[in-house]
Amino acid sequence: MTVTYSSKVANATFFGFHRLLFKWRGSIYKLLYREFIVFAVLYTAISLVYRLLLTGAQKRYFEKLSIYCDRYAEQIPVTFVLGFYVTLVVNRWWNQFVNLPWPDRLMFLISSSVHGSDEHGRLLRRTLMRYVNLTSLLIFRSVSTAVYKRFPTMDHVVEAGFMTANERKLFNHLKSPHLKYWVPFIWFGNLATKARNEGRIRDSVDLQSLMTEMNRYRSWCSLLFGYDWVGIPLVYTQVVTLAVYTFFFTCLIGRQFLDPTKGYAGHDLDLYIPIFTLLQFFFYAGWLKVAEQLINPFGEDDDDFETNWCIDRNLQVSLLAVDEMHMSLPKMKKDIYWDDSAARPPYTLAAADYCIPSFLGSTVQMGKQMPICKLETENINSLHQPQLQCAKSDS
């Protein structure tokens, strides 16, 4: 389930984010603790071998190797390749979210455009809406592991009510080596055209609006399929992964604390625990883990999209909108501001601080501070220059 913490950071406070650091689900600690433990154990093992097992000549050779690794490890462009990669992955992740197929616009159009309160009109609206939801289900089955586990076969799709047995026969009868998520689109278009010919859709403009919105919905589904088909080039993912792990493999030797008595530059202290190297591993490897989690948001990670919830919500809401709510209106009644020309909703005591005067422009404050000059003339026909008499504004 997606980790949501927006309400906890609604206001910027002193140490406002400290509460988030102790969460486990969806945290960087949960993602990284295995790699962090492996890195710490390997570093400790190499340190113990250097301090306890190596002879004098072997120690001198190891010290030269450590200095060499430390000197050239910084030439690996970890920050550059990792930063650009994570930026690319996050943008791709957000674009997939904003292009999730939502049937709300279509259910509004179907509810208002497909007329008829009889059983046939109800059947038309529900069938059109079911085709819409069937389309998104077929797409989600092809890109989301969670949805595929829920609907592993078309039998499960029929049992769930997204497709009838007869529709499944027609669906299976169509021989195509490609994904057939587009078939319900064709059924939708044919059924909408039939409804227009029967007079259930009373205007060709309404039919055109339905088809246009269905094409928009199809574009969202196609985009998700395209993101699943064409990912970030594998070569770039390999480069980033190799850069990060090669850098820290080098750090296992290059960041060792050497004998301070030998006078090596930068090795004046022997702290045993490489605090800043561990922090560097935590940040860089954590950055890579962020990219690994977001590169495919249709998996089963803590922060992946709740596609099964989307399916449940879309089906329930859309069928409710086109069936029970079709031409269902509450009784009109005069609102409480009927005779009030200055309508203003009340504030609770907790929201009293948000009751502020209207903003009239930044120059309004200038009028409260500047003197107002009044123009006076003794004789309107006089050739003398008018005199300016300044008075302090009372406002």
mmCIF file of C-alpha atoms in Angstrom:
data_model
loop_
_atom_site.group_PDB
_atom_site.id
_atom_site.type_symbol
_atom_site.label_atom_id
_atom_site.label_comp_id
_atom_site.label_asym_id
_atom_site.label_seq_id
_atom_site.Cartn_x
_atom_site.Cartn_y
_atom_site.Cartn_z
ATOM 1 C CA MET A 1 0.000 0.000 0.000
ATOM 2 C CA THR A 2 1.278 3.446 -0.901
ATOM 3 C CA VAL A 3 2.894 5.245 2.029
ATOM 4 C CA THR A 4 1.116 8.567 2.614
ATOM 5 C CA TYR A 5 2.452 11.162 5.029
ATOM 6 C CA SER A 6 1.155 14.454 3.583
ATOM 7 C CA SER A 7 -0.876 15.382 6.669
ATOM 8 C CA LYS A 8 2.208 15.077 8.876
ATOM 9 C CA VAL A 9 4.114 17.680 6.866
ATOM 10 C CA ALA A 10 1.236 20.041 6.160
ATOM 11 C CA ASN A 11 2.922 22.738 8.266
ATOM 12 C CA ALA A 12 6.612 23.572 8.437
ATOM 13 C CA THR A 13 7.629 23.286 12.094
ATOM 14 C CA PHE A 14 10.835 23.001 14.079
ATOM 15 C CA PHE A 15 12.092 19.456 13.497
ATOM 16 C CA GLY A 16 8.871 18.803 11.596
ATOM 17 C CA PHE A 17 10.382 15.977 9.553
ATOM 18 C CA HIS A 18 11.957 14.109 12.463
ATOM 19 C CA ARG A 19 8.861 11.937 12.899
ATOM 20 C CA LEU A 20 9.232 10.658 9.353
ATOM 21 C CA LEU A 21 12.749 9.391 10.041
ATOM 22 C CA PHE A 22 11.452 6.685 12.349
ATOM 23 C CA LYS A 23 8.998 5.091 9.916
ATOM 24 C CA TRP A 24 9.903 1.629 8.652
ATOM 25 C CA ARG A 25 7.446 0.801 5.858
ATOM 26 C CA GLY A 26 8.498 2.536 2.666
ATOM 27 C CA SER A 27 11.690 3.826 4.303
ATOM 28 C CA ILE A 28 15.230 3.837 3.002
ATOM 29 C CA TYR A 29 16.235 1.668 5.962
ATOM 30 C CA LYS A 30 13.957 -1.130 4.797
ATOM 31 C CA LEU A 31 15.341 -0.914 1.268
ATOM 32 C CA LEU A 32 19.020 -0.649 2.138
ATOM 33 C CA TYR A 33 19.723 -2.448 5.395
ATOM 34 C CA ARG A 34 20.892 -5.682 3.738
ATOM 35 C CA GLU A 35 23.441 -3.972 1.491
ATOM 36 C CA PHE A 36 24.530 -1.745 4.373
ATOM 37 C CA ILE A 37 25.196 -4.736 6.617
ATOM 38 C CA VAL A 38 27.162 -6.518 3.863
ATOM 39 C CA PHE A 39 29.306 -3.411 3.262
ATOM 40 C CA ALA A 40 30.005 -2.946 6.985
ATOM 41 C CA VAL A 41 30.886 -6.634 7.465
ATOM 42 C CA LEU A 42 33.267 -6.654 4.476
ATOM 43 C CA TYR A 43 34.947 -3.442 5.636
ATOM 44 C CA THR A 44 35.383 -4.874 9.143
ATOM 45 C CA ALA A 45 36.781 -8.134 7.802
ATOM 46 C CA ILE A 46 39.392 -6.360 5.655
ATOM 47 C CA SER A 47 40.317 -4.118 8.590
ATOM 48 C CA LEU A 48 40.817 -7.102 10.903
ATOM 49 C CA VAL A 49 42.964 -8.902 8.312
ATOM 50 C CA TYR A 50 45.146 -5.797 7.912
ATOM 51 C CA ARG A 51 45.559 -5.237 11.644
ATOM 52 C CA LEU A 52 45.909 -8.812 12.909
ATOM 53 C CA LEU A 53 46.958 -11.213 10.163
ATOM 54 C CA LEU A 54 49.291 -9.418 7.754
ATOM 55 C CA THR A 55 53.064 -9.347 8.278
ATOM 56 C CA GLY A 56 55.080 -6.153 8.181
ATOM 57 C CA ALA A 57 55.912 -6.330 4.466
ATOM 58 C CA GLN A 58 52.353 -7.314 3.628
ATOM 59 C CA LYS A 59 51.033 -4.363 5.608
ATOM 60 C CA ARG A 60 53.274 -1.960 3.658
ATOM 61 C CA TYR A 61 51.970 -3.363 0.379
ATOM 62 C CA PHE A 62 48.355 -3.135 1.568
ATOM 63 C CA GLU A 63 48.911 0.472 2.677
ATOM 64 C CA LYS A 64 50.224 1.408 -0.775
ATOM 65 C CA LEU A 65 47.234 -0.338 -2.364
ATOM 66 C CA SER A 66 44.832 1.493 -0.044
ATOM 67 C CA ILE A 67 46.316 4.894 -0.872
ATOM 68 C CA TYR A 68 46.182 4.073 -4.574
ATOM 69 C CA CYS A 69 42.500 3.031 -4.387
ATOM 70 C CA ASP A 70 41.565 6.105 -2.370
ATOM 71 C CA ARG A 71 43.308 8.416 -4.838
ATOM 72 C CA TYR A 72 41.625 7.082 -7.963
ATOM 73 C CA ALA A 73 38.204 6.164 -6.573
ATOM 74 C CA GLU A 74 37.078 9.780 -6.820
ATOM 75 C CA GLN A 75 37.564 9.631 -10.586
ATOM 76 C CA ILE A 76 34.464 7.445 -10.867
ATOM 77 C CA PRO A 77 31.679 9.971 -11.723
ATOM 78 C CA VAL A 78 29.154 8.527 -9.284
ATOM 79 C CA THR A 79 27.376 11.778 -8.477
ATOM 80 C CA PHE A 80 26.892 12.772 -12.114
ATOM 81 C CA VAL A 81 25.638 9.466 -13.525
ATOM 82 C CA LEU A 82 23.525 8.668 -10.464
ATOM 83 C CA GLY A 83 21.929 12.110 -10.222
ATOM 84 C CA PHE A 84 20.930 12.201 -13.873
ATOM 85 C CA TYR A 85 19.637 8.631 -13.694
ATOM 86 C CA VAL A 86 17.458 9.240 -10.640
ATOM 87 C CA THR A 87 16.047 12.418 -12.213
ATOM 88 C CA LEU A 88 15.128 10.457 -15.332
ATOM 89 C CA VAL A 89 13.495 7.684 -13.304
ATOM 90 C CA VAL A 90 11.467 10.073 -11.110
ATOM 91 C CA ASN A 91 10.153 11.977 -14.141
ATOM 92 C CA ARG A 92 9.193 8.713 -15.790
ATOM 93 C CA TRP A 93 7.490 7.503 -12.583
ATOM 94 C CA TRP A 94 5.420 10.677 -12.223
ATOM 95 C CA ASN A 95 4.370 10.632 -15.897
ATOM 96 C CA GLN A 96 3.055 7.110 -15.446
ATOM 97 C CA PHE A 97 1.013 8.214 -12.453
ATOM 98 C CA VAL A 98 -0.590 11.213 -14.161
ATOM 99 C CA ASN A 99 -1.500 8.980 -17.121
ATOM 100 C CA LEU A 100 -3.295 6.291 -15.151
ATOM 101 C CA PRO A 101 -6.676 5.674 -16.842
ATOM 102 C CA TRP A 102 -9.536 7.173 -14.835
ATOM 103 C CA PRO A 103 -13.078 6.714 -16.228
ATOM 104 C CA ASP A 104 -14.631 9.738 -14.514
ATOM 105 C CA ARG A 105 -14.976 11.918 -17.607
ATOM 106 C CA LEU A 106 -16.483 9.062 -19.588
ATOM 107 C CA MET A 107 -18.987 8.155 -16.896
ATOM 108 C CA PHE A 108 -20.197 11.772 -16.777
ATOM 109 C CA LEU A 109 -20.727 11.776 -20.543
ATOM 110 C CA ILE A 110 -22.429 8.373 -20.605
ATOM 111 C CA SER A 111 -24.748 9.291 -17.739
ATOM 112 C CA SER A 112 -25.857 12.528 -19.421
ATOM 113 C CA SER A 113 -25.778 11.469 -23.092
ATOM 114 C CA VAL A 114 -27.246 7.944 -23.184
ATOM 115 C CA HIS A 115 -30.947 8.402 -22.415
ATOM 116 C CA GLY A 116 -33.601 5.979 -21.324
ATOM 117 C CA SER A 117 -34.806 5.009 -17.862
ATOM 118 C CA ASP A 118 -36.054 1.616 -19.046
ATOM 119 C CA GLU A 119 -34.128 -1.622 -18.739
ATOM 120 C CA HIS A 120 -32.584 -1.327 -22.211
ATOM 121 C CA GLY A 121 -31.265 2.186 -21.511
ATOM 122 C CA ARG A 122 -29.821 1.021 -18.222
ATOM 123 C CA LEU A 123 -28.218 -1.962 -19.975
ATOM 124 C CA LEU A 124 -26.665 0.308 -22.596
ATOM 125 C CA ARG A 125 -25.068 2.601 -20.045
ATOM 126 C CA ARG A 126 -23.760 -0.191 -17.840
ATOM 127 C CA THR A 127 -22.372 -2.127 -20.805
ATOM 128 C CA LEU A 128 -20.577 0.908 -22.203
ATOM 129 C CA MET A 129 -19.069 1.568 -18.794
ATOM 130 C CA ARG A 130 -18.117 -2.068 -18.353
ATOM 131 C CA TYR A 131 -16.191 -1.991 -21.635
ATOM 132 C CA VAL A 132 -14.263 1.010 -20.354
ATOM 133 C CA ASN A 133 -13.291 -0.789 -17.152
ATOM 134 C CA LEU A 134 -12.495 -3.976 -19.054
ATOM 135 C CA THR A 135 -9.998 -2.058 -21.162
ATOM 136 C CA SER A 136 -8.095 -0.740 -18.160
ATOM 137 C CA LEU A 137 -8.156 -4.183 -16.549
ATOM 138 C CA LEU A 138 -6.557 -5.767 -19.634
ATOM 139 C CA ILE A 139 -3.836 -3.116 -19.576
ATOM 140 C CA PHE A 140 -3.199 -3.481 -15.851
ATOM 141 C CA ARG A 141 -2.985 -7.268 -16.249
ATOM 142 C CA SER A 142 -0.211 -6.811 -18.778
ATOM 143 C CA VAL A 143 1.888 -4.328 -16.757
ATOM 144 C CA SER A 144 1.128 -4.934 -13.074
ATOM 145 C CA THR A 145 2.240 -8.052 -11.233
ATOM 146 C CA ALA A 146 -0.298 -7.448 -8.443
ATOM 147 C CA VAL A 147 -3.209 -7.323 -10.896
ATOM 148 C CA TYR A 148 -1.957 -10.349 -12.817
ATOM 149 C CA LYS A 149 -1.835 -12.353 -9.587
ATOM 150 C CA ARG A 150 -5.445 -11.351 -8.960
ATOM 151 C CA PHE A 151 -6.607 -12.113 -12.529
ATOM 152 C CA PRO A 152 -4.136 -14.716 -13.858
ATOM 153 C CA THR A 153 -6.496 -16.005 -16.573
ATOM 154 C CA MET A 154 -9.417 -14.703 -18.586
ATOM 155 C CA ASP A 155 -11.632 -17.060 -16.560
ATOM 156 C CA HIS A 156 -10.960 -14.865 -13.534
ATOM 157 C CA VAL A 157 -11.876 -11.786 -15.581
ATOM 158 C CA VAL A 158 -15.221 -13.413 -16.498
ATOM 159 C CA GLU A 159 -15.857 -14.501 -12.913
ATOM 160 C CA ALA A 160 -15.222 -10.938 -11.710
ATOM 161 C CA GLY A 161 -17.943 -9.645 -14.038
ATOM 162 C CA PHE A 162 -15.810 -7.537 -16.354
ATOM 163 C CA MET A 163 -16.608 -9.788 -19.323
ATOM 164 C CA THR A 164 -19.460 -12.138 -20.193
ATOM 165 C CA ALA A 165 -18.948 -15.700 -21.380
ATOM 166 C CA ASN A 166 -20.131 -14.774 -24.889
ATOM 167 C CA GLU A 167 -17.773 -11.802 -25.013
ATOM 168 C CA ARG A 168 -14.933 -14.065 -24.006
ATOM 169 C CA LYS A 169 -15.691 -16.404 -26.917
ATOM 170 C CA LEU A 170 -15.606 -13.470 -29.323
ATOM 171 C CA PHE A 171 -12.424 -12.200 -27.671
ATOM 172 C CA ASN A 172 -10.661 -15.562 -27.963
ATOM 173 C CA HIS A 173 -11.923 -16.043 -31.524
ATOM 174 C CA LEU A 174 -9.948 -12.988 -32.669
ATOM 175 C CA LYS A 175 -6.589 -14.356 -33.747
ATOM 176 C CA SER A 176 -3.835 -11.845 -33.139
ATOM 177 C CA PRO A 177 -0.277 -12.234 -31.808
ATOM 178 C CA HIS A 178 -0.559 -8.800 -30.169
ATOM 179 C CA LEU A 179 -2.110 -7.696 -26.915
ATOM 180 C CA LYS A 180 -5.855 -7.346 -27.511
ATOM 181 C CA TYR A 181 -6.625 -4.609 -24.988
ATOM 182 C CA TRP A 182 -8.112 -2.574 -27.859
ATOM 183 C CA VAL A 183 -11.001 -4.967 -28.478
ATOM 184 C CA PRO A 184 -13.345 -3.387 -25.862
ATOM 185 C CA PHE A 185 -12.713 -0.035 -27.567
ATOM 186 C CA ILE A 186 -14.207 -1.430 -30.768
ATOM 187 C CA TRP A 187 -17.170 -2.843 -28.866
ATOM 188 C CA PHE A 188 -17.654 0.530 -27.194
ATOM 189 C CA GLY A 189 -17.652 2.393 -30.499
ATOM 190 C CA ASN A 190 -20.034 -0.046 -32.156
ATOM 191 C CA LEU A 191 -22.448 0.016 -29.231
ATOM 192 C CA ALA A 192 -22.361 3.820 -29.018
ATOM 193 C CA THR A 193 -23.136 4.048 -32.750
ATOM 194 C CA LYS A 194 -26.035 1.618 -32.316
ATOM 195 C CA ALA A 195 -27.360 3.725 -29.448
ATOM 196 C CA ARG A 196 -27.220 6.806 -31.690
ATOM 197 C CA ASN A 197 -29.159 5.029 -34.429
ATOM 198 C CA GLU A 198 -31.780 3.953 -31.896
ATOM 199 C CA GLY A 199 -32.151 7.508 -30.625
ATOM 200 C CA ARG A 200 -30.720 6.724 -27.204
ATOM 201 C CA ILE A 201 -27.977 9.247 -27.977
ATOM 202 C CA ARG A 202 -30.007 12.141 -29.345
ATOM 203 C CA ASP A 203 -27.284 14.265 -30.887
ATOM 204 C CA SER A 204 -24.299 13.478 -33.087
ATOM 205 C CA VAL A 205 -22.307 15.982 -31.036
ATOM 206 C CA ASP A 206 -22.856 13.806 -27.953
ATOM 207 C CA LEU A 207 -21.683 10.759 -29.880
ATOM 208 C CA GLN A 208 -18.614 12.647 -31.030
ATOM 209 C CA SER A 209 -17.870 13.712 -27.454
ATOM 210 C CA LEU A 210 -18.111 10.109 -26.289
ATOM 211 C CA MET A 211 -15.761 8.867 -29.001
ATOM 212 C CA THR A 212 -13.286 11.682 -28.364
ATOM 213 C CA GLU A 213 -13.175 10.945 -24.658
ATOM 214 C CA MET A 214 -12.842 7.220 -25.319
ATOM 215 C CA ASN A 215 -9.866 7.939 -27.563
ATOM 216 C CA ARG A 216 -8.334 9.956 -24.743
ATOM 217 C CA TYR A 217 -8.856 6.995 -22.432
ATOM 218 C CA ARG A 218 -7.279 4.706 -25.032
ATOM 219 C CA SER A 219 -4.252 7.017 -25.168
ATOM 220 C CA TRP A 220 -3.731 6.655 -21.431
ATOM 221 C CA CYS A 221 -3.871 2.866 -21.697
ATOM 222 C CA SER A 222 -1.518 2.850 -24.674
ATOM 223 C CA LEU A 223 0.934 5.082 -22.843
ATOM 224 C CA LEU A 224 1.121 2.683 -19.894
ATOM 225 C CA PHE A 225 1.696 -0.170 -22.323
ATOM 226 C CA GLY A 226 4.445 1.854 -24.014
ATOM 227 C CA TYR A 227 6.180 2.599 -20.713
ATOM 228 C CA ASP A 228 6.146 -1.111 -19.908
ATOM 229 C CA TRP A 229 7.468 -2.028 -23.339
ATOM 230 C CA VAL A 230 10.215 0.592 -23.707
ATOM 231 C CA GLY A 231 12.068 1.177 -20.476
ATOM 232 C CA ILE A 232 15.157 3.185 -19.662
ATOM 233 C CA PRO A 233 17.937 1.743 -21.840
ATOM 234 C CA LEU A 234 19.528 -1.231 -20.140
ATOM 235 C CA VAL A 235 23.014 0.041 -20.885
ATOM 236 C CA TYR A 236 22.396 3.163 -18.794
ATOM 237 C CA THR A 237 21.035 1.128 -15.881
ATOM 238 C CA GLN A 238 24.108 -1.090 -16.059
ATOM 239 C CA VAL A 239 26.468 1.885 -16.145
ATOM 240 C CA VAL A 240 24.895 3.445 -13.059
ATOM 241 C CA THR A 241 24.824 0.192 -11.112
ATOM 242 C CA LEU A 242 28.425 -0.648 -11.993
ATOM 243 C CA ALA A 243 29.578 2.878 -11.126
ATOM 244 C CA VAL A 244 28.011 2.772 -7.662
ATOM 245 C CA TYR A 245 29.108 -0.730 -6.710
ATOM 246 C CA THR A 246 32.604 -0.345 -8.185
ATOM 247 C CA PHE A 247 33.073 2.880 -6.250
ATOM 248 C CA PHE A 248 32.176 1.269 -2.939
ATOM 249 C CA PHE A 249 34.155 -1.877 -3.688
ATOM 250 C CA THR A 250 37.155 0.399 -4.090
ATOM 251 C CA CYS A 251 36.244 2.185 -0.856
ATOM 252 C CA LEU A 252 36.457 -1.103 1.039
ATOM 253 C CA ILE A 253 40.225 -0.890 0.587
ATOM 254 C CA GLY A 254 40.817 2.796 -0.071
ATOM 255 C CA ARG A 255 38.961 4.061 3.012
ATOM 256 C CA GLN A 256 40.741 1.826 5.523
ATOM 257 C CA PHE A 257 42.423 3.506 8.496
ATOM 258 C CA LEU A 258 46.168 2.978 8.113
ATOM 259 C CA ASP A 259 48.873 2.898 10.779
ATOM 260 C CA PRO A 260 49.273 6.546 11.974
ATOM 261 C CA THR A 261 52.938 5.970 12.873
ATOM 262 C CA LYS A 262 53.831 5.630 9.188
ATOM 263 C CA GLY A 263 52.996 9.273 8.524
ATOM 264 C CA TYR A 264 50.777 8.773 5.492
ATOM 265 C CA ALA A 265 48.991 11.948 4.416
ATOM 266 C CA GLY A 266 45.430 12.012 5.686
ATOM 267 C CA HIS A 267 45.973 9.094 8.042
ATOM 268 C CA ASP A 268 46.759 10.907 11.274
ATOM 269 C CA LEU A 269 43.875 9.295 13.179
ATOM 270 C CA ASP A 270 42.778 5.711 13.611
ATOM 271 C CA LEU A 271 39.051 5.813 14.365
ATOM 272 C CA TYR A 272 38.307 2.179 13.443
ATOM 273 C CA ILE A 273 34.757 3.066 12.295
ATOM 274 C CA PRO A 274 34.616 4.925 8.927
ATOM 275 C CA ILE A 275 31.686 7.167 9.816
ATOM 276 C CA PHE A 276 31.707 9.337 6.722
ATOM 277 C CA THR A 277 32.311 6.408 4.378
ATOM 278 C CA LEU A 278 29.274 4.653 5.852
ATOM 279 C CA LEU A 279 27.242 7.828 5.424
ATOM 280 C CA GLN A 280 28.421 8.105 1.821
ATOM 281 C CA PHE A 281 27.362 4.517 1.200
ATOM 282 C CA PHE A 282 24.002 5.199 2.823
ATOM 283 C CA PHE A 283 23.323 8.222 0.609
ATOM 284 C CA TYR A 284 24.676 6.969 -2.728
ATOM 285 C CA ALA A 285 23.411 3.407 -2.447
ATOM 286 C CA GLY A 286 20.117 4.759 -1.084
ATOM 287 C CA TRP A 287 19.855 7.003 -4.126
ATOM 288 C CA LEU A 288 20.291 3.959 -6.346
ATOM 289 C CA LYS A 289 17.647 2.079 -4.351
ATOM 290 C CA VAL A 290 15.198 4.926 -4.921
ATOM 291 C CA ALA A 291 15.676 4.494 -8.659
ATOM 292 C CA GLU A 292 15.279 0.715 -8.377
ATOM 293 C CA GLN A 293 11.968 1.130 -6.576
ATOM 294 C CA LEU A 294 10.521 3.783 -8.886
ATOM 295 C CA ILE A 295 11.695 2.455 -12.243
ATOM 296 C CA ASN A 296 8.645 0.152 -12.370
ATOM 297 C CA PRO A 297 5.793 1.441 -10.167
ATOM 298 C CA PHE A 298 3.546 -1.499 -11.111
ATOM 299 C CA GLY A 299 5.307 -4.027 -8.929
ATOM 300 C CA GLU A 300 4.785 -4.891 -5.270
ATOM 301 C CA ASP A 301 7.047 -2.413 -3.497
ATOM 302 C CA ASP A 302 5.714 -0.281 -0.663
ATOM 303 C CA ASP A 303 5.393 2.814 -2.829
ATOM 304 C CA ASP A 304 4.156 1.199 -6.043
ATOM 305 C CA PHE A 305 0.788 2.204 -7.468
ATOM 306 C CA GLU A 306 -2.281 0.572 -5.960
ATOM 307 C CA THR A 307 -3.596 -0.783 -9.248
ATOM 308 C CA ASN A 308 -5.997 -3.259 -7.666
ATOM 309 C CA TRP A 309 -7.547 -0.437 -5.667
ATOM 310 C CA CYS A 310 -7.864 1.589 -8.886
ATOM 311 C CA ILE A 311 -9.764 -1.274 -10.523
ATOM 312 C CA ASP A 312 -12.151 -1.617 -7.565
ATOM 313 C CA ARG A 313 -12.747 2.109 -7.263
ATOM 314 C CA ASN A 314 -13.264 2.735 -10.967
ATOM 315 C CA LEU A 315 -15.763 -0.102 -11.397
ATOM 316 C CA GLN A 316 -17.871 0.784 -8.371
ATOM 317 C CA VAL A 317 -17.927 4.542 -8.965
ATOM 318 C CA SER A 318 -18.524 4.372 -12.712
ATOM 319 C CA LEU A 319 -21.418 1.896 -12.532
ATOM 320 C CA LEU A 320 -22.986 3.945 -9.761
ATOM 321 C CA ALA A 321 -22.731 7.113 -11.860
ATOM 322 C CA VAL A 322 -24.293 5.670 -15.028
ATOM 323 C CA ASP A 323 -27.023 3.614 -13.358
ATOM 324 C CA GLU A 324 -28.415 4.679 -9.989
ATOM 325 C CA MET A 325 -27.438 8.319 -10.455
ATOM 326 C CA HIS A 326 -28.716 8.579 -14.034
ATOM 327 C CA MET A 327 -31.101 11.556 -14.120
ATOM 328 C CA SER A 328 -31.225 11.457 -10.331
ATOM 329 C CA LEU A 329 -31.443 14.994 -8.954
ATOM 330 C CA PRO A 330 -31.962 16.323 -5.438
ATOM 331 C CA LYS A 331 -34.900 18.637 -4.891
ATOM 332 C CA MET A 332 -33.981 22.257 -5.550
ATOM 333 C CA LYS A 333 -34.228 24.587 -2.586
ATOM 334 C CA LYS A 334 -33.310 28.184 -1.885
ATOM 335 C CA ASP A 335 -29.820 28.437 -0.468
ATOM 336 C CA ILE A 336 -29.195 30.183 2.859
ATOM 337 C CA TYR A 337 -27.741 33.218 1.070
ATOM 338 C CA TRP A 338 -30.862 33.779 -1.044
ATOM 339 C CA ASP A 339 -31.490 37.273 0.358
ATOM 340 C CA ASP A 340 -27.891 38.049 1.308
ATOM 341 C CA SER A 341 -25.882 39.986 -1.260
ATOM 342 C CA ALA A 342 -22.697 39.683 0.786
ATOM 343 C CA ALA A 343 -22.517 35.932 1.188
ATOM 344 C CA ARG A 344 -19.716 34.761 3.412
ATOM 345 C CA PRO A 345 -19.469 31.278 4.935
ATOM 346 C CA PRO A 346 -18.834 31.173 8.692
ATOM 347 C CA TYR A 347 -15.499 30.340 10.309
ATOM 348 C CA THR A 348 -14.990 28.008 13.219
ATOM 349 C CA LEU A 349 -12.928 29.139 16.183
ATOM 350 C CA ALA A 350 -10.028 26.947 15.017
ATOM 351 C CA ALA A 351 -10.051 28.679 11.617
ATOM 352 C CA ALA A 352 -10.530 32.223 12.921
ATOM 353 C CA ASP A 353 -6.959 33.199 12.014
ATOM 354 C CA TYR A 354 -7.716 32.545 8.353
ATOM 355 C CA CYS A 355 -10.445 35.214 8.258
ATOM 356 C CA ILE A 356 -8.493 38.009 6.604
ATOM 357 C CA PRO A 357 -9.550 41.080 4.576
ATOM 358 C CA SER A 358 -9.574 40.848 0.793
ATOM 359 C CA PHE A 359 -6.402 41.714 -1.069
ATOM 360 C CA LEU A 360 -6.917 44.927 -3.052
ATOM 361 C CA GLY A 361 -3.483 45.343 -4.573
ATOM 362 C CA SER A 362 -0.027 46.161 -3.264
ATOM 363 C CA THR A 363 -0.400 49.924 -3.857
ATOM 364 C CA VAL A 364 -3.272 50.225 -1.368
ATOM 365 C CA GLN A 365 -0.796 50.468 1.498
ATOM 366 C CA MET A 366 0.925 53.378 -0.239
ATOM 367 C CA GLY A 367 -2.283 55.414 -0.059
ATOM 368 C CA LYS A 368 -2.268 55.140 3.733
ATOM 369 C CA GLN A 369 1.209 56.642 4.006
ATOM 370 C CA MET A 370 1.524 59.248 1.230
ATOM 371 C CA PRO A 371 0.167 62.834 1.625
ATOM 372 C CA ILE A 372 -2.806 63.753 -0.549
ATOM 373 C CA CYS A 373 -2.337 66.942 -2.566
ATOM 374 C CA LYS A 374 -5.397 69.142 -3.186
ATOM 375 C CA LEU A 375 -5.418 71.479 -6.155
ATOM 376 C CA GLU A 376 -6.706 75.014 -5.332
ATOM 377 C CA THR A 377 -7.121 78.038 -7.645
ATOM 378 C CA GLU A 378 -8.246 81.481 -6.594
ATOM 379 C CA ASN A 379 -9.686 82.284 -9.962
ATOM 380 C CA ILE A 380 -10.434 79.726 -12.572
ATOM 381 C CA ASN A 381 -9.739 82.272 -15.309
ATOM 382 C CA SER A 382 -6.543 83.492 -13.669
ATOM 383 C CA LEU A 383 -3.288 83.146 -15.507
ATOM 384 C CA HIS A 384 -1.467 82.484 -12.256
ATOM 385 C CA GLN A 385 -0.078 79.022 -11.594
ATOM 386 C CA PRO A 386 -2.348 76.908 -9.431
ATOM 387 C CA GLN A 387 -1.145 76.388 -5.898
ATOM 388 C CA LEU A 388 -0.748 72.948 -4.335
ATOM 389 C CA GLN A 389 -1.892 72.544 -0.787
ATOM 390 C CA CYS A 390 -0.876 69.284 0.810
ATOM 391 C CA ALA A 391 -2.764 67.718 3.628
ATOM 392 C CA LYS A 392 -2.009 64.579 5.504
ATOM 393 C CA SER A 393 -4.395 61.783 4.655
ATOM 394 C CA ASP A 394 -6.777 60.894 7.436
ATOM 395 C CA SER A 395 -7.033 57.381 6.156
#
